[in-house]
Coordinates of C-alpha atoms in Angstrom, one line a residue:
M259 CA 1.6 5.8 -6.7
D260 CA 0.8 9.5 -6.6
P261 CA -2.1 9.8 -4.2
A262 CA -3.5 12.8 -6.0
T263 CA -7.0 12.3 -7.3
S264 CA -9.8 14.6 -8.4
L265 CA -11.4 13.9 -5.1
D266 CA -9.7 14.8 -1.9
P267 CA -9.1 11.3 -0.5
T268 CA -9.1 12.5 3.1
R269 CA -12.8 13.3 2.9
S270 CA -13.6 9.6 2.2
L271 CA -12.2 8.8 5.7
A272 CA -14.4 11.3 7.6
D273 CA -16.8 8.8 9.1
A274 CA -14.5 5.8 9.3
A275 CA -14.6 4.0 12.7
P276 CA -11.1 3.3 14.1
V277 CA -11.7 -0.4 14.7
P278 CA -11.2 -3.6 12.6
F279 CA -14.2 -4.2 10.4
W280 CA -14.3 -7.9 11.0
L281 CA -14.3 -7.6 14.8
D282 CA -17.0 -4.9 14.7
D283 CA -19.7 -7.6 14.5
P284 CA -22.6 -8.3 16.8
A285 CA -22.1 -12.0 16.1
K286 CA -18.9 -11.9 18.1
P287 CA -19.1 -14.6 20.7
A288 CA -18.9 -13.8 24.4
A289 CA -15.5 -14.3 26.1
L290 CA -15.0 -17.4 28.2
P291 CA -13.9 -17.1 31.9
K292 CA -10.3 -16.7 32.8
L293 CA -8.2 -19.5 34.4
I294 CA -8.5 -19.4 38.2
D295 CA -6.4 -21.5 40.6
D296 CA -4.5 -24.5 39.3
E297 CA -5.3 -26.7 36.3
H298 CA -3.7 -29.8 34.8
C299 CA -3.7 -31.0 31.2
D300 CA -1.7 -33.2 28.7
L301 CA -1.2 -30.3 26.3
A302 CA -1.3 -26.6 27.0
V303 CA -1.7 -24.3 24.0
V304 CA -0.7 -20.6 24.5
G305 CA -2.4 -18.2 22.1
G306 CA -6.0 -17.9 20.8
G307 CA -5.2 -17.0 17.2
Y308 CA -5.2 -19.3 14.3
S309 CA -1.9 -20.9 15.4
G310 CA -3.2 -21.9 18.8
L311 CA -6.7 -22.8 17.6
W312 CA -5.5 -25.1 14.8
T313 CA -3.1 -26.8 17.2
A314 CA -5.7 -27.4 19.8
L315 CA -8.2 -28.7 17.3
I316 CA -5.9 -31.0 15.4
A317 CA -4.5 -32.3 18.8
K318 CA -8.0 -33.5 19.7
E319 CA -8.6 -34.8 16.2
R320 CA -5.4 -36.9 16.4
N321 CA -6.1 -38.1 19.9
P322 CA -9.6 -37.5 21.3
S323 CA -8.6 -38.6 24.8
R324 CA -5.8 -36.0 25.0
D325 CA -6.7 -33.4 27.6
V326 CA -6.1 -30.0 25.9
V327 CA -6.2 -26.5 27.4
L328 CA -5.9 -23.3 25.4
V329 CA -5.2 -20.0 27.2
E330 CA -5.5 -16.6 25.5
G331 CA -4.3 -13.3 27.0
N332 CA -7.2 -11.3 25.5
E333 CA -10.1 -12.7 23.5
I334 CA -10.0 -15.4 20.8
G335 CA -9.1 -13.9 17.5
W336 CA -8.7 -10.3 18.7
A337 CA -5.2 -9.8 17.2
A338 CA -3.8 -10.6 13.7
S339 CA -6.2 -13.6 13.3
G340 CA -9.2 -11.3 13.5
R341 CA -8.1 -8.3 11.7
N342 CA -6.1 -9.5 8.6
G343 CA -7.2 -9.2 5.0
G344 CA -8.7 -12.7 4.9
F345 CA -6.4 -14.1 2.2
C346 CA -6.1 -17.8 3.0
A347 CA -3.2 -18.8 0.7
A348 CA -1.8 -22.2 -0.1
S349 CA 1.8 -21.0 0.0
L350 CA 3.9 -22.0 3.0
T351 CA 6.9 -19.9 1.9
H352 CA 5.4 -16.4 1.5
G353 CA 5.1 -16.9 -2.2
L354 CA 6.9 -19.1 -4.8
W355 CA 9.8 -16.7 -5.4
N356 CA 10.6 -16.4 -1.7
G357 CA 10.6 -20.1 -1.4
L358 CA 12.7 -20.7 -4.5
D359 CA 15.3 -18.3 -3.2
R360 CA 15.6 -20.4 0.0
W361 CA 14.6 -24.0 -0.6
P362 CA 14.7 -24.6 -4.4
D363 CA 15.2 -28.3 -4.0
E364 CA 12.1 -28.6 -1.8
M365 CA 9.7 -26.3 -3.7
A366 CA 7.7 -29.0 -5.5
Q367 CA 7.2 -30.7 -2.2
L368 CA 6.4 -27.5 -0.4
E369 CA 3.9 -26.4 -3.0
R370 CA 2.2 -29.8 -2.9
L371 CA 2.0 -29.7 1.0
G372 CA 0.7 -26.2 0.8
G373 CA -2.1 -27.3 -1.6
I374 CA -3.0 -30.2 0.7
N375 CA -3.0 -27.8 3.7
L376 CA -5.5 -25.4 2.0
D377 CA -7.7 -28.3 1.0
E378 CA -7.7 -29.4 4.7
I379 CA -8.7 -26.0 5.8
E380 CA -11.6 -26.0 3.4
A381 CA -12.6 -29.5 4.6
A382 CA -12.5 -28.4 8.3
V383 CA -14.7 -25.4 7.5
K384 CA -17.3 -27.7 6.0
R385 CA -16.9 -30.5 8.7
Y386 CA -17.4 -28.1 11.6
D387 CA -20.0 -25.9 9.7
I388 CA -17.9 -22.8 10.2
D389 CA -19.8 -19.8 8.8
C390 CA -16.8 -17.7 7.6
A391 CA -17.7 -16.8 4.0
F392 CA -15.0 -19.2 2.7
E393 CA -14.7 -18.7 -1.1
R394 CA -12.1 -20.6 -3.2
T395 CA -11.8 -17.7 -5.6
G396 CA -8.1 -17.8 -6.3
E397 CA -6.0 -14.6 -6.5
L398 CA -4.9 -12.1 -9.1
A399 CA -1.4 -10.6 -9.2
V400 CA -1.5 -7.4 -11.2
A401 CA 1.2 -5.3 -12.9
T402 CA 0.7 -1.6 -12.2
A403 CA 4.0 -0.7 -14.0
A404 CA 5.1 -1.7 -17.5
Y405 CA 8.3 -3.3 -16.3
Q406 CA 6.4 -5.8 -14.1
V407 CA 4.6 -7.4 -17.1
E408 CA 7.4 -9.7 -18.2
D409 CA 8.1 -10.7 -14.7
L410 CA 4.5 -11.8 -14.3
R411 CA 4.7 -13.7 -17.6
E412 CA 7.8 -15.5 -16.5
S413 CA 6.3 -16.3 -13.1
V414 CA 3.5 -18.3 -14.8
D415 CA 5.9 -20.5 -16.7
I416 CA 7.9 -21.2 -13.5
A417 CA 4.8 -21.7 -11.3
R418 CA 3.4 -24.3 -13.7
K419 CA 6.6 -26.4 -13.3
Y420 CA 5.6 -26.7 -9.6
G421 CA 2.0 -27.7 -10.3
A422 CA 0.3 -24.3 -10.0
D423 CA -2.8 -23.6 -12.1
Q424 CA -2.0 -20.1 -13.3
V425 CA -2.7 -18.1 -16.4
F426 CA -1.2 -14.9 -17.7
L427 CA -3.6 -12.1 -18.5
D428 CA -2.7 -9.4 -21.0
R429 CA -4.1 -5.9 -20.5
D430 CA -7.4 -6.7 -22.2
A431 CA -7.8 -10.0 -20.4
M432 CA -7.0 -8.3 -17.1
Q433 CA -9.4 -5.5 -17.7
A434 CA -12.1 -8.1 -18.4
E435 CA -11.6 -9.5 -14.9
V436 CA -11.3 -6.1 -13.0
K437 CA -11.3 -2.7 -14.6
S438 CA -8.6 -0.3 -13.5
P439 CA -6.6 2.2 -15.5
T440 CA -3.5 1.2 -13.5
Y441 CA -3.5 -2.4 -14.7
H442 CA -1.0 -3.4 -17.5
A443 CA -1.4 -7.2 -17.1
G444 CA -2.1 -9.8 -14.5
V445 CA -1.7 -13.5 -13.4
F446 CA -4.7 -15.5 -12.2
D447 CA -3.7 -18.2 -9.7
K448 CA -6.9 -20.2 -9.9
D449 CA -6.6 -22.5 -7.0
G450 CA -3.9 -21.2 -4.7
C451 CA -6.0 -18.9 -2.4
A452 CA -9.3 -18.6 -0.7
M453 CA -11.1 -15.6 0.8
V454 CA -12.5 -15.8 4.3
N455 CA -14.0 -13.6 7.0
P456 CA -11.0 -13.9 9.3
A457 CA -12.7 -13.2 12.6
K458 CA -15.5 -15.6 11.9
L459 CA -12.9 -18.3 11.0
A460 CA -11.3 -17.7 14.4
W461 CA -14.6 -17.8 16.2
G462 CA -15.7 -20.9 14.3
L463 CA -12.4 -22.7 15.2
K464 CA -13.1 -21.7 18.8
A465 CA -16.5 -23.4 18.7
A466 CA -15.1 -26.5 17.0
C467 CA -12.4 -26.8 19.7
L468 CA -15.1 -26.5 22.4
K469 CA -17.1 -29.2 20.7
L470 CA -14.2 -31.6 20.8
G471 CA -13.6 -31.0 24.5
V472 CA -10.8 -28.4 24.5
R473 CA -11.0 -26.2 27.6
I474 CA -10.5 -22.5 26.7
Y475 CA -9.6 -19.7 29.1
E476 CA -9.7 -16.1 27.8
Y477 CA -8.2 -13.1 29.4
T478 CA -5.5 -15.4 30.8
Q479 CA -2.0 -14.1 30.1
V480 CA 0.9 -16.4 30.7
D481 CA 3.6 -14.6 32.5
S482 CA 6.3 -17.3 32.6
I483 CA 7.0 -20.9 31.7
A484 CA 9.3 -23.4 33.4
A485 CA 10.1 -27.1 33.7
H486 CA 8.2 -28.9 36.4
G487 CA 9.0 -32.5 37.0
A488 CA 8.3 -34.5 33.8
G489 CA 6.3 -31.6 32.3
M490 CA 5.9 -27.8 32.4
V491 CA 4.2 -25.2 34.5
L492 CA 2.7 -22.0 33.1
E493 CA 2.2 -19.1 35.6
T494 CA -0.8 -16.8 34.9
G495 CA -2.2 -13.9 36.8
Y496 CA -4.7 -15.9 38.8
G497 CA -3.3 -19.5 38.8
R498 CA -1.0 -22.1 37.3
L499 CA -1.4 -24.5 34.4
Y500 CA 0.5 -27.8 34.7
A501 CA 1.0 -29.5 31.4
G502 CA 2.9 -32.5 30.0
K503 CA 3.6 -30.6 26.8
V504 CA 3.2 -27.0 25.6
A505 CA 2.6 -25.5 22.1
L506 CA 3.3 -21.7 21.7
G507 CA 1.2 -19.8 19.3
T508 CA 2.0 -16.3 20.5
N509 CA 3.8 -15.2 17.3
V510 CA 4.3 -11.4 17.3
F511 CA 4.0 -11.1 21.1
P512 CA 7.1 -11.6 23.3
N513 CA 7.9 -15.3 23.2
L514 CA 8.0 -17.2 26.5
V515 CA 11.2 -18.8 25.3
K516 CA 13.4 -15.7 25.6
R517 CA 16.1 -16.8 23.2
L518 CA 13.6 -16.6 20.4
R519 CA 12.7 -12.9 20.8
N520 CA 15.4 -11.6 18.4
F521 CA 14.1 -13.7 15.6
V522 CA 10.9 -11.6 15.0
V523 CA 10.1 -8.0 15.0
P524 CA 6.6 -6.4 15.0
V525 CA 6.0 -4.6 11.7
Y526 CA 2.7 -2.7 11.5
D527 CA 0.3 -3.2 8.5
Y528 CA -2.8 -1.1 7.9
A529 CA -6.1 -1.7 6.1
M530 CA -9.4 0.1 5.5
M531 CA -12.9 -1.1 4.5
T532 CA -15.3 0.8 2.2
E533 CA -19.1 1.0 2.5
P534 CA -20.9 -1.6 0.4
L535 CA -20.8 -1.0 -3.3
T536 CA -24.1 -0.5 -5.1
P537 CA -24.7 -2.9 -8.1
E538 CA -23.8 0.0 -10.4
Q539 CA -20.6 0.7 -8.7
L540 CA -19.7 -3.0 -8.7
D541 CA -20.5 -3.2 -12.4
S542 CA -18.2 -0.2 -13.1
I543 CA -15.2 -2.2 -11.9
G544 CA -16.2 -5.7 -13.0
W545 CA -14.7 -8.1 -10.5
K546 CA -17.4 -10.7 -11.0
N547 CA -15.2 -13.6 -10.0
R548 CA -14.3 -12.0 -6.6
Q549 CA -10.6 -13.0 -6.6
G550 CA -8.3 -11.5 -4.0
I551 CA -5.9 -9.0 -5.6
G552 CA -2.3 -8.0 -4.9
D553 CA -0.1 -5.7 -7.0
S554 CA 3.5 -6.5 -7.9
A555 CA 5.5 -3.7 -6.3
N556 CA 7.8 -4.2 -3.3
H557 CA 5.5 -1.8 -1.4
F558 CA 2.3 -3.6 -2.5
H559 CA -1.4 -3.3 -1.9
Y560 CA -3.8 -6.2 -1.2
Y561 CA -7.5 -5.9 -1.7
R562 CA -10.6 -8.1 -1.8
L563 CA -14.4 -8.0 -1.8
S564 CA -16.3 -8.8 1.4
E565 CA -19.4 -11.0 1.6
D566 CA -21.5 -7.8 1.3
N567 CA -19.4 -6.3 -1.5
R568 CA -17.3 -3.9 0.4
I569 CA -13.7 -3.5 -0.7
L570 CA -11.0 -4.1 1.9
W571 CA -7.9 -2.1 0.9
G572 CA -4.6 -2.5 2.7
G573 CA -0.9 -2.8 2.6
Y574 CA 1.8 -0.5 1.1
D575 CA 3.3 0.9 4.3
A576 CA 5.0 -1.6 6.6
V577 CA 6.0 0.4 9.6
Y578 CA 8.7 -0.3 12.1
D579 CA 9.7 2.4 14.6
F580 CA 12.9 2.4 16.7
N581 CA 12.7 -0.3 19.4
Q582 CA 9.1 -0.8 18.5
K583 CA 6.9 -2.9 20.8
V584 CA 3.4 -4.3 20.2
S585 CA 1.0 -1.6 21.4
A586 CA -2.5 -0.5 20.6
E587 CA -1.2 3.1 20.2
H588 CA 0.2 2.0 16.8
D589 CA -3.1 0.6 15.5
Q590 CA -4.2 3.9 13.9
R591 CA -2.0 5.9 11.5
P592 CA -3.7 8.7 9.7
A593 CA -0.8 9.4 7.4
T594 CA -1.0 5.9 6.1
F595 CA -4.8 5.9 5.8
R596 CA -4.7 9.2 3.7
K597 CA -2.0 7.6 1.5
L598 CA -4.0 4.4 1.0
A599 CA -7.2 6.4 0.2
G600 CA -5.4 8.3 -2.5
H601 CA -4.0 5.0 -4.0
F602 CA -7.5 3.5 -3.8
F603 CA -9.1 6.2 -6.0
E604 CA -6.2 6.2 -8.4
T605 CA -6.8 2.5 -8.9
F606 CA -10.6 2.8 -9.1
P607 CA -11.4 6.4 -10.2
Q608 CA -14.9 5.2 -11.2
L609 CA -15.7 4.8 -7.5
E610 CA -15.2 8.5 -6.7
G611 CA -17.4 9.4 -3.8
L612 CA -17.2 6.0 -2.1
R613 CA -16.6 6.3 1.7
F614 CA -14.5 4.2 4.1
T615 CA -16.3 2.9 7.2
H616 CA -13.4 1.4 9.1
T617 CA -9.7 1.9 9.5
W618 CA -7.3 -0.3 11.5
G619 CA -3.8 -1.6 11.8
G620 CA -1.9 -4.3 13.7
A621 CA 1.4 -6.0 14.2
I622 CA 2.8 -8.7 11.9
D623 CA 5.4 -11.1 13.2
T624 CA 8.2 -10.6 10.7
C625 CA 11.3 -12.7 10.5
S626 CA 14.3 -12.3 8.2
R627 CA 13.2 -15.1 5.9
F628 CA 9.6 -13.8 5.7
S629 CA 8.1 -17.2 6.3
A630 CA 7.5 -19.3 9.4
F631 CA 10.2 -21.2 11.3
Y632 CA 9.7 -24.0 13.8
G633 CA 11.5 -25.7 16.7
T634 CA 11.3 -27.0 20.3
A635 CA 12.6 -26.0 23.7
Y636 CA 12.8 -27.6 27.2
K637 CA 14.1 -30.9 25.8
G638 CA 11.2 -31.3 23.4
K639 CA 8.4 -30.5 25.8
V640 CA 7.7 -27.1 24.2
A641 CA 7.1 -26.5 20.5
Y642 CA 6.8 -23.2 18.6
A643 CA 6.0 -21.9 15.1
M644 CA 6.4 -18.2 14.4
G645 CA 7.4 -15.6 11.9
Y646 CA 4.6 -15.9 9.3
T647 CA 5.1 -12.3 8.1
G648 CA 1.5 -11.7 7.1
L649 CA 0.7 -14.9 5.3
G650 CA -0.4 -17.0 8.3
V651 CA -4.1 -17.4 7.6
G652 CA -3.4 -20.6 5.8
A653 CA 0.2 -21.5 6.9
T654 CA -0.6 -21.5 10.6
R655 CA -2.5 -24.8 10.2
F656 CA 0.6 -26.3 8.7
G657 CA 2.6 -24.9 11.6
A658 CA 0.2 -26.5 14.0
E659 CA 0.8 -29.9 12.4
V660 CA 4.6 -29.4 12.7
M661 CA 4.3 -28.5 16.4
L662 CA 2.2 -31.5 17.1
D663 CA 4.6 -33.8 15.1
K664 CA 7.5 -32.5 17.2
L665 CA 5.7 -32.7 20.5
D666 CA 4.5 -36.3 19.7
G667 CA 8.1 -37.2 18.7
K668 CA 7.1 -38.2 15.2
S669 CA 9.4 -38.0 12.2
T670 CA 7.1 -37.0 9.3
E671 CA 7.5 -35.6 5.8
R672 CA 6.9 -32.2 7.5
T673 CA 9.5 -32.5 10.1
E674 CA 12.2 -33.6 7.6
L675 CA 11.9 -30.5 5.5
K676 CA 14.9 -28.3 5.4
M677 CA 12.5 -25.4 5.8
V678 CA 11.4 -26.9 9.1
K679 CA 14.8 -27.8 10.3
T680 CA 16.5 -24.4 9.7
K681 CA 16.0 -21.0 11.3
P682 CA 16.2 -17.5 9.9
I683 CA 19.0 -15.1 10.8
P684 CA 18.1 -13.2 14.0
F685 CA 17.7 -9.5 13.9
P686 CA 20.5 -7.5 15.6
P687 CA 19.9 -5.4 18.7
E688 CA 19.0 -1.7 18.5
P689 CA 20.0 0.6 17.0
A690 CA 21.3 -1.7 14.2
R691 CA 17.9 -3.3 13.9
W692 CA 16.1 0.0 13.1
I693 CA 18.9 1.2 10.8
G694 CA 18.8 -2.1 8.8
I695 CA 15.0 -2.1 8.5
E696 CA 15.0 1.6 7.6
L697 CA 17.7 1.1 4.9
T698 CA 15.8 -1.8 3.5
Q699 CA 12.5 0.2 3.3
R700 CA 14.1 3.1 1.5
A701 CA 15.9 0.7 -0.9
L702 CA 12.7 -1.0 -1.7
T703 CA 11.0 2.3 -2.4
R704 CA 13.8 3.3 -4.7
A705 CA 13.5 -0.1 -6.5
D706 CA 9.8 0.5 -7.1
A707 CA 10.6 3.9 -8.6
N708 CA 13.5 2.4 -10.7
E709 CA 11.8 -0.4 -12.6
G710 CA 12.4 -2.9 -9.8
K711 CA 16.2 -2.6 -10.0
R712 CA 17.7 -3.7 -6.7
N713 CA 20.6 -1.7 -5.3
L714 CA 23.8 -2.9 -3.6
W715 CA 22.1 -3.1 -0.2
L716 CA 19.2 -5.2 -1.4
R717 CA 21.6 -7.5 -3.4
A718 CA 23.7 -7.9 -0.3
L719 CA 20.6 -8.9 1.7
D720 CA 19.6 -11.4 -1.1
K721 CA 23.1 -12.9 -0.8
A722 CA 22.9 -13.2 2.9
G723 CA 19.5 -14.9 2.8
M724 CA 17.5 -11.9 4.1
G725 CA 16.1 -10.5 0.9
F726 CA 12.4 -10.0 0.4
D727 CA 11.0 -11.5 -2.9
S728 CA 7.4 -12.7 -2.6

């Protein structure tokens, strides 16, 4: 999109706080003490985001007598789990198309399991009385270019074959849902996505874990992991944690199993939050059904309404710098925020004058197949699930189930999936890694400008199983 608007978009950012909106909340719970000296447990969970929290919670639900300890290097939910867009999707494969490209024979099964997983998340929110603004609104995919319309129409027919409740919306029907001059058409996925306040979901899962007897230590970074007798030992800054089994939910952060580190790279995603819309402003854009929205370009935007009728607006840029590491210095990127602000007012010119109150960014654990992969190490005593590539709000719960199945030595429908048994292609070392990612980003930009036509580089990636198609 051309960011030019009748309003200088930069002015809308003048008062924006450089912090994640969801975490800027007085309801944030106090951090728990760090681990000191030595502790022992049956299961150690490393990481206090959704992946670790769901693992700890489900472990206690499966076996209340199991002694579970969760350790987090910072505070619960401070990273991707507390600053994402709050789209809790049923998809386990980063969208139907990405799944069909990789596991066509399993897609009906994967879509069914994804639906069950989303239902289980909703049930847990109710069971533990988690106040996270959970809304089963569904999601809109919108065409912002004419060539995307037929692709969306085709996607509905295919999605219905796999049990999805989707409907194609022509221009008038789409405008009746949400009013934007950029919309040519849309698809309404009625049941495949819920909206949540992501930080409150993490904090609610923390409270649920504590209620079931999970011991949680915050500001406890695990420096190393090693076999110890029949179990494992985790070294932290102030003590050691001895465990029979270990589940790793560290995702984008350097994995304690070093051979896995080349399977993911940190790609930075950015988002902004507006001030609350007045009733008149909300009426000017419609959006009465509060669905999450994503457009259909390779460089796409995602946006949704908050509980108090702000608009979260994010996406488009996915930034990887040479030899990039996870660091707070990358969390703010003014060039991206200016660009996103311009795109926002092009999409909703009727909201001219609206201000943004928060800007933030963070790293996503991207792998070459764009959806999670799973496995074990240390002769089955350590399990991991990682590589969610931005769609982990819902899929991390499924990953927790897979990790526990593997640690418990269970052969289940989940563990027998080809998706679970296989791994993505690892990324090459630098500088080839940066060159490959940069070539791909530029090719995707050209495809968006050329009616979606994929060039030789993108077609080669598709053939190699590393193409992006969500």
